[in-house]
mmCIF file of C-alpha atoms and ligand atoms in Angstrom:
data_model
loop_
_atom_site.group_PDB
_atom_site.id
_atom_site.type_symbol
_atom_site.label_atom_id
_atom_site.label_comp_id
_atom_site.label_asym_id
_atom_site.label_seq_id
_atom_site.Cartn_x
_atom_site.Cartn_y
_atom_site.Cartn_z
ATOM 1 C CA MET A 135 8.142 -129.944 -235.463
ATOM 2 C CA GLY A 136 7.116 -128.373 -232.175
ATOM 3 C CA THR A 137 7.685 -124.964 -230.633
ATOM 4 C CA GLY A 138 5.609 -125.061 -227.409
ATOM 5 C CA THR A 139 6.683 -125.206 -223.813
ATOM 6 C CA SER A 140 6.187 -128.358 -221.711
ATOM 7 C CA THR A 141 2.389 -127.967 -221.445
ATOM 8 C CA GLY A 142 1.934 -127.226 -225.122
ATOM 9 C CA VAL A 143 -0.201 -124.352 -226.286
ATOM 10 C CA PRO A 144 -3.202 -124.159 -225.819
ATOM 11 C CA THR A 145 -2.531 -125.063 -222.208
ATOM 12 C CA LEU A 146 -5.126 -127.447 -220.812
ATOM 13 C CA GLY A 147 -7.815 -125.581 -218.895
ATOM 14 C CA CYS A 148 -6.709 -122.113 -220.012
ATOM 15 C CA ASN A 149 -8.938 -119.572 -221.780
ATOM 16 C CA CYS A 150 -6.375 -116.829 -222.328
ATOM 17 C CA ALA A 151 -6.114 -114.890 -225.586
ATOM 18 C CA VAL A 152 -3.272 -117.030 -226.936
ATOM 19 C CA CYS A 153 -4.838 -120.368 -225.909
ATOM 20 C CA THR A 154 -8.076 -119.394 -227.666
ATOM 21 C CA SER A 155 -6.403 -117.630 -230.629
ATOM 22 C CA ALA A 156 -7.590 -118.518 -234.124
ATOM 23 C CA ASP A 157 -4.047 -118.023 -235.504
ATOM 24 C CA PRO A 158 -2.595 -121.484 -236.244
ATOM 25 C CA HIS A 159 0.850 -120.096 -235.251
ATOM 26 C CA ASP A 160 -0.433 -119.965 -231.690
ATOM 27 C CA ARG A 161 -0.911 -123.720 -231.527
ATOM 28 C CA ARG A 162 2.309 -125.237 -230.301
ATOM 29 C CA LEU A 163 3.178 -128.902 -229.781
ATOM 30 C CA ARG A 164 6.069 -129.915 -227.486
ATOM 31 C CA PRO A 165 9.563 -128.950 -228.689
ATOM 32 C CA SER A 166 11.354 -131.011 -231.298
ATOM 33 C CA VAL A 167 13.228 -130.487 -234.573
ATOM 34 C CA LEU A 168 13.603 -132.723 -237.606
ATOM 35 C CA LEU A 169 16.721 -132.531 -239.797
ATOM 36 C CA ARG A 170 16.848 -133.903 -243.266
ATOM 37 C CA TRP A 171 19.820 -133.891 -245.645
ATOM 38 C CA ARG A 172 21.100 -135.753 -248.658
ATOM 39 C CA GLU A 173 24.332 -137.692 -248.802
ATOM 40 C CA PRO A 174 26.504 -137.382 -251.954
ATOM 41 C CA ASP A 175 24.847 -140.563 -253.261
ATOM 42 C CA GLU A 176 21.422 -138.794 -252.816
ATOM 43 C CA ARG A 177 20.396 -140.993 -249.897
ATOM 44 C CA GLU A 178 18.187 -139.037 -247.566
ATOM 45 C CA ARG A 179 19.251 -138.893 -243.908
ATOM 46 C CA VAL A 180 16.858 -138.000 -241.109
ATOM 47 C CA VAL A 181 17.630 -137.056 -237.535
ATOM 48 C CA VAL A 182 15.321 -135.840 -234.785
ATOM 49 C CA ILE A 183 16.277 -133.847 -231.699
ATOM 50 C CA ASP A 184 13.979 -134.979 -228.809
ATOM 51 C CA THR A 185 10.914 -137.169 -228.994
ATOM 52 C CA GLY A 186 8.352 -135.510 -226.728
ATOM 53 C CA PRO A 187 4.743 -136.595 -226.030
ATOM 54 C CA ASP A 188 3.675 -135.180 -229.446
ATOM 55 C CA PHE A 189 6.247 -137.095 -231.468
ATOM 56 C CA ARG A 190 3.811 -139.382 -233.152
ATOM 57 C CA GLU A 191 1.589 -136.522 -234.367
ATOM 58 C CA GLN A 192 4.646 -134.600 -235.466
ATOM 59 C CA ALA A 193 6.015 -137.531 -237.387
ATOM 60 C CA LEU A 194 2.687 -137.868 -239.199
ATOM 61 C CA ARG A 195 2.502 -134.170 -239.994
ATOM 62 C CA ASN A 196 6.022 -134.095 -241.341
ATOM 63 C CA GLY A 197 5.947 -137.298 -243.347
ATOM 64 C CA LEU A 198 8.566 -138.984 -241.230
ATOM 65 C CA THR A 199 8.838 -142.590 -242.430
ATOM 66 C CA ARG A 200 12.345 -143.486 -241.395
ATOM 67 C CA LEU A 201 14.948 -142.234 -238.983
ATOM 68 C CA ASP A 202 18.767 -142.497 -238.771
ATOM 69 C CA ALA A 203 19.294 -141.227 -235.210
ATOM 70 C CA VAL A 204 17.789 -139.314 -232.305
ATOM 71 C CA PHE A 205 19.633 -136.800 -230.114
ATOM 72 C CA TYR A 206 18.325 -135.892 -226.698
ATOM 73 C CA THR A 207 18.759 -132.519 -225.019
ATOM 74 C CA HIS A 208 17.701 -133.749 -221.541
ATOM 75 C CA SER A 209 15.310 -136.165 -219.901
ATOM 76 C CA HIS A 210 12.300 -134.020 -218.946
ATOM 77 C CA ALA A 211 8.928 -135.434 -220.034
ATOM 78 C CA ASP A 212 8.260 -132.883 -222.747
ATOM 79 C CA HIS A 213 11.456 -134.051 -224.513
ATOM 80 C CA ILE A 214 11.353 -137.842 -224.107
ATOM 81 C CA MET A 215 7.847 -139.259 -223.638
ATOM 82 C CA GLY A 216 7.354 -140.086 -227.293
ATOM 83 C CA LEU A 217 10.278 -142.496 -227.363
ATOM 84 C CA ASP A 218 7.904 -145.457 -227.521
ATOM 85 C CA ASP A 219 6.590 -144.209 -230.836
ATOM 86 C CA LEU A 220 9.989 -144.964 -232.339
ATOM 87 C CA ARG A 221 8.872 -148.616 -232.323
ATOM 88 C CA PRO A 222 7.301 -148.860 -235.759
ATOM 89 C CA LEU A 223 10.120 -146.826 -237.338
ATOM 90 C CA SER A 224 12.719 -148.929 -235.532
ATOM 91 C CA PHE A 225 11.289 -152.179 -236.843
ATOM 92 C CA THR A 226 11.948 -151.049 -240.414
ATOM 93 C CA VAL A 227 15.461 -149.863 -239.578
ATOM 94 C CA PHE A 228 16.024 -153.104 -237.724
ATOM 95 C CA ARG A 229 15.448 -154.936 -240.947
ATOM 96 C CA GLU A 230 17.682 -152.612 -242.856
ATOM 97 C CA GLY A 231 20.646 -152.871 -240.580
ATOM 98 C CA GLY A 232 20.358 -152.469 -236.858
ATOM 99 C CA PRO A 233 18.676 -150.548 -234.154
ATOM 100 C CA ILE A 234 18.179 -146.733 -234.273
ATOM 101 C CA PRO A 235 21.030 -145.040 -232.373
ATOM 102 C CA LEU A 236 19.919 -142.626 -229.622
ATOM 103 C CA TYR A 237 22.400 -140.162 -228.141
ATOM 104 C CA ALA A 238 22.194 -138.732 -224.633
ATOM 105 C CA THR A 239 24.444 -137.602 -221.786
ATOM 106 C CA PRO A 240 25.128 -140.174 -219.023
ATOM 107 C CA GLN A 241 22.474 -138.460 -216.835
ATOM 108 C CA ALA A 242 19.853 -138.392 -219.562
ATOM 109 C CA LYS A 243 20.719 -141.915 -220.572
ATOM 110 C CA ALA A 244 20.186 -143.175 -217.012
ATOM 111 C CA ALA A 245 16.791 -141.438 -216.877
ATOM 112 C CA LEU A 246 15.740 -142.926 -220.231
ATOM 113 C CA GLU A 247 16.796 -146.383 -219.025
ATOM 114 C CA ARG A 248 14.695 -145.913 -215.876
ATOM 115 C CA VAL A 249 11.541 -144.557 -217.549
ATOM 116 C CA PHE A 250 11.684 -146.992 -220.520
ATOM 117 C CA ASP A 251 12.923 -149.916 -218.470
ATOM 118 C CA TYR A 252 10.900 -152.351 -220.618
ATOM 119 C CA THR A 253 12.869 -151.146 -223.637
ATOM 120 C CA PHE A 254 16.396 -150.865 -222.314
ATOM 121 C CA SER A 255 16.749 -153.340 -219.435
ATOM 122 C CA PRO A 256 18.990 -156.310 -220.334
ATOM 123 C CA HIS A 257 16.154 -158.360 -218.854
ATOM 124 C CA ALA A 258 13.486 -156.751 -221.062
ATOM 125 C CA THR A 259 11.365 -159.463 -222.585
ATOM 126 C CA TYR A 260 8.668 -157.276 -224.181
ATOM 127 C CA PRO A 261 8.784 -158.583 -227.771
ATOM 128 C CA ASN A 262 7.598 -155.364 -229.459
ATOM 129 C CA ARG A 263 9.973 -153.046 -227.694
ATOM 130 C CA ALA A 264 11.698 -150.389 -229.806
ATOM 131 C CA ARG A 265 14.856 -151.520 -231.553
ATOM 132 C CA VAL A 266 16.947 -148.650 -230.322
ATOM 133 C CA GLU A 267 20.431 -148.436 -228.914
ATOM 134 C CA LEU A 268 21.386 -145.791 -226.333
ATOM 135 C CA HIS A 269 24.813 -144.243 -226.817
ATOM 136 C CA GLU A 270 26.635 -141.917 -224.497
ATOM 137 C CA LEU A 271 27.022 -138.592 -226.185
ATOM 138 C CA GLU A 272 30.502 -137.589 -227.241
ATOM 139 C CA GLU A 273 31.720 -133.962 -227.746
ATOM 140 C CA ARG A 274 31.278 -134.578 -231.455
ATOM 141 C CA THR A 275 29.031 -137.259 -232.911
ATOM 142 C CA ARG A 276 28.900 -138.089 -236.606
ATOM 143 C CA VAL A 277 25.821 -139.357 -238.316
ATOM 144 C CA HIS A 278 26.192 -140.137 -242.014
ATOM 145 C CA GLY A 279 28.488 -137.247 -242.836
ATOM 146 C CA ALA A 280 26.914 -134.676 -240.497
ATOM 147 C CA GLU A 281 28.664 -133.706 -237.312
ATOM 148 C CA PHE A 282 26.736 -132.806 -234.107
ATOM 149 C CA LEU A 283 28.766 -130.725 -231.691
ATOM 150 C CA ARG A 284 27.653 -130.749 -228.079
ATOM 151 C CA VAL A 285 26.910 -127.309 -226.653
ATOM 152 C CA PRO A 286 26.324 -127.511 -222.921
ATOM 153 C CA VAL A 287 23.767 -125.053 -221.510
ATOM 154 C CA MET A 288 22.153 -124.665 -218.080
ATOM 155 C CA HIS A 289 18.450 -125.526 -217.417
ATOM 156 C CA GLY A 290 18.192 -124.268 -213.843
ATOM 157 C CA GLN A 291 20.711 -126.339 -211.867
ATOM 158 C CA MET A 292 20.859 -128.991 -214.571
ATOM 159 C CA LYS A 293 23.478 -129.049 -217.294
ATOM 160 C CA ILE A 294 21.771 -130.109 -220.466
ATOM 161 C CA THR A 295 22.695 -130.369 -224.120
ATOM 162 C CA GLY A 296 22.342 -128.003 -227.044
ATOM 163 C CA TYR A 297 23.604 -129.026 -230.486
ATOM 164 C CA ARG A 298 25.467 -127.339 -233.302
ATOM 165 C CA PHE A 299 25.377 -128.901 -236.776
ATOM 166 C CA GLY A 300 27.110 -127.007 -239.601
ATOM 167 C CA ARG A 301 26.252 -123.339 -239.126
ATOM 168 C CA THR A 302 23.062 -123.990 -237.193
ATOM 169 C CA ALA A 303 22.507 -124.475 -233.466
ATOM 170 C CA TYR A 304 19.508 -125.731 -231.513
ATOM 171 C CA LEU A 305 19.398 -124.719 -227.826
ATOM 172 C CA THR A 306 16.262 -125.404 -225.873
ATOM 173 C CA ASP A 307 15.299 -125.097 -222.205
ATOM 174 C CA VAL A 308 18.107 -122.639 -221.608
ATOM 175 C CA SER A 309 18.404 -120.527 -218.445
ATOM 176 C CA ALA A 310 22.157 -119.748 -218.789
ATOM 177 C CA ILE A 311 24.879 -120.234 -221.403
ATOM 178 C CA PRO A 312 28.404 -120.959 -220.112
ATOM 179 C CA GLU A 313 31.166 -118.811 -221.674
ATOM 180 C CA ALA A 314 32.816 -121.898 -223.237
ATOM 181 C CA SER A 315 29.524 -122.619 -225.060
ATOM 182 C CA PHE A 316 29.383 -119.104 -226.578
ATOM 183 C CA GLU A 317 32.669 -120.021 -228.269
ATOM 184 C CA ARG A 318 30.967 -123.003 -229.895
ATOM 185 C CA LEU A 319 28.283 -120.695 -231.274
ATOM 186 C CA MET A 320 30.435 -118.368 -233.302
ATOM 187 C CA GLY A 321 29.796 -117.876 -236.989
ATOM 188 C CA LEU A 322 26.228 -119.222 -237.019
ATOM 189 C CA ASP A 323 23.803 -118.691 -239.882
ATOM 190 C CA THR A 324 20.852 -119.919 -237.870
ATOM 191 C CA LEU A 325 20.178 -120.061 -234.156
ATOM 192 C CA ILE A 326 17.119 -121.777 -232.690
ATOM 193 C CA ILE A 327 16.823 -120.934 -228.987
ATOM 194 C CA SER A 328 14.140 -121.175 -226.312
ATOM 195 C CA ALA A 329 12.264 -118.047 -225.123
ATOM 196 C CA LEU A 330 9.518 -118.890 -222.666
ATOM 197 C CA ARG A 331 7.707 -115.701 -221.702
ATOM 198 C CA HIS A 332 8.280 -112.186 -220.239
ATOM 199 C CA LYS A 333 8.051 -113.141 -216.568
ATOM 200 C CA PRO A 334 11.218 -114.690 -215.021
ATOM 201 C CA HIS A 335 11.239 -118.443 -214.528
ATOM 202 C CA PRO A 336 13.713 -120.498 -212.462
ATOM 203 C CA THR A 337 14.756 -122.809 -215.295
ATOM 204 C CA HIS A 338 14.049 -120.848 -218.510
ATOM 205 C CA ALA A 339 15.179 -117.647 -220.108
ATOM 206 C CA THR A 340 12.782 -114.743 -220.565
ATOM 207 C CA LEU A 341 12.144 -113.349 -224.025
ATOM 208 C CA GLU A 342 14.302 -110.330 -223.183
ATOM 209 C CA GLN A 343 17.187 -112.564 -222.085
ATOM 210 C CA ALA A 344 16.878 -114.675 -225.188
ATOM 211 C CA VAL A 345 16.994 -111.566 -227.378
ATOM 212 C CA SER A 346 20.179 -110.391 -225.701
ATOM 213 C CA TRP A 347 21.879 -113.809 -226.190
ATOM 214 C CA ALA A 348 20.706 -113.852 -229.813
ATOM 215 C CA GLN A 349 22.263 -110.442 -230.339
ATOM 216 C CA ARG A 350 25.543 -111.499 -228.719
ATOM 217 C CA ILE A 351 25.703 -114.737 -230.706
ATOM 218 C CA GLY A 352 24.849 -112.774 -233.820
ATOM 219 C CA ALA A 353 23.474 -115.501 -236.110
ATOM 220 C CA ARG A 354 22.164 -114.260 -239.429
ATOM 221 C CA GLN A 355 18.709 -115.411 -238.260
ATOM 222 C CA THR A 356 17.382 -116.456 -234.856
ATOM 223 C CA TRP A 357 14.176 -118.366 -234.218
ATOM 224 C CA PHE A 358 12.534 -118.646 -230.797
ATOM 225 C CA THR A 359 11.040 -121.932 -229.563
ATOM 226 C CA HIS A 360 9.732 -123.578 -226.359
ATOM 227 C CA ILE A 361 7.205 -120.787 -226.124
ATOM 228 C CA SER A 362 4.480 -120.489 -223.478
ATOM 229 C CA HIS A 363 0.949 -119.156 -223.830
ATOM 230 C CA ASP A 364 2.149 -115.784 -222.524
ATOM 231 C CA LEU A 365 3.516 -114.929 -225.961
ATOM 232 C CA GLY A 366 1.218 -114.548 -228.948
ATOM 233 C CA HIS A 367 2.935 -115.223 -232.232
ATOM 234 C CA GLU A 368 1.983 -112.107 -234.190
ATOM 235 C CA GLU A 369 2.094 -109.465 -231.496
ATOM 236 C CA THR A 370 5.416 -110.754 -230.151
ATOM 237 C CA ASN A 371 7.004 -110.768 -233.606
ATOM 238 C CA LEU A 372 6.136 -107.079 -233.939
ATOM 239 C CA THR A 373 8.297 -106.330 -230.879
ATOM 240 C CA LEU A 374 11.369 -108.364 -231.985
ATOM 241 C CA PRO A 375 14.512 -106.851 -233.564
ATOM 242 C CA ASP A 376 15.341 -107.621 -237.229
ATOM 243 C CA GLY A 377 16.615 -111.154 -237.785
ATOM 244 C CA ILE A 378 14.866 -112.559 -234.676
ATOM 245 C CA ARG A 379 11.477 -114.167 -235.063
ATOM 246 C CA MET A 380 9.068 -116.549 -233.314
ATOM 247 C CA ALA A 381 9.268 -120.045 -234.697
ATOM 248 C CA TYR A 382 6.077 -122.017 -235.189
ATOM 249 C CA ASP A 383 5.131 -125.649 -235.662
ATOM 250 C CA GLY A 384 5.806 -126.753 -239.221
ATOM 251 C CA LEU A 385 8.331 -124.010 -239.893
ATOM 252 C CA SER A 386 10.927 -125.268 -242.381
ATOM 253 C CA ILE A 387 14.340 -123.646 -242.640
ATOM 254 C CA PRO A 388 17.066 -124.432 -245.200
ATOM 255 C CA VAL A 389 20.237 -125.232 -243.237
ATOM 256 C CA ASP A 390 23.733 -126.182 -244.280
ATOM 257 C CA MET A 391 24.576 -129.390 -242.419
ATOM 258 C CA GLY A 392 28.248 -128.864 -243.207
ATOM 259 C CA THR A 393 28.438 -132.172 -245.017
ATOM 260 C CA ALA A 394 29.874 -130.751 -248.269
ATOM 261 C CA ASN A 395 33.347 -129.956 -246.929
ATOM 262 C CA GLN A 396 33.993 -133.262 -245.086
HETATM 263 ZN ZN1 ZN B 7 11.260 -128.474 -222.059
HETATM 264 ZN ZN1 ZN B 8 -3.451 -119.716 -221.990
#
């Protein structure tokens, strides 16, 4: 739903070639993915990873009308600030059977509780607060037949969460991948991984680093996300090896959620 870095692209106040590009692929909202699958009884299930500041617009663009769960990668603003827009969706779910479950590590959970105090505090009295329930993330979390495996990655000094579901993985804001996490990324069909820009950054991988991880992981296809205005869509794609491409807002990829063999 979004493939931009924390500022989004265009970046406010910037007149660079990418920020003023006419190519719609160069307009990037804050990072998020939407997963939809069908249960054996044909019921559609919908999960989102991260609700950044653009969540509302992304939900509208993608026809999101209900939600079964949200997974958080970490608690930086570009990944959480749309949480309040879960309210209208949560009211429906509330009627259908309980609050929307949100999954986060203990650190991210504590940050969400602090930022959205009026939602999560046991003393919260705001009547229209989101009907959501924060759960501590387990190694493996099941949501209606799909399993989400935690894949820890480093974001500077911070250990944050990537996710593997079936033969697909989503890793954003990565600056290093621990060896144990590479093991969780074997046999992937699809890898979605962050690639910020060419110039080194203290908490994000460069494009070159992301390419070398993508080659080591060896997914059938790799898509780059969390992209800054330093990388134009078209000209960067021309430089990438086969099987590795720049993602863009609205890109839809068929993925196997691994629900068939469970
Ligand atoms: Zn980010
Ligand atoms: Zn720019």
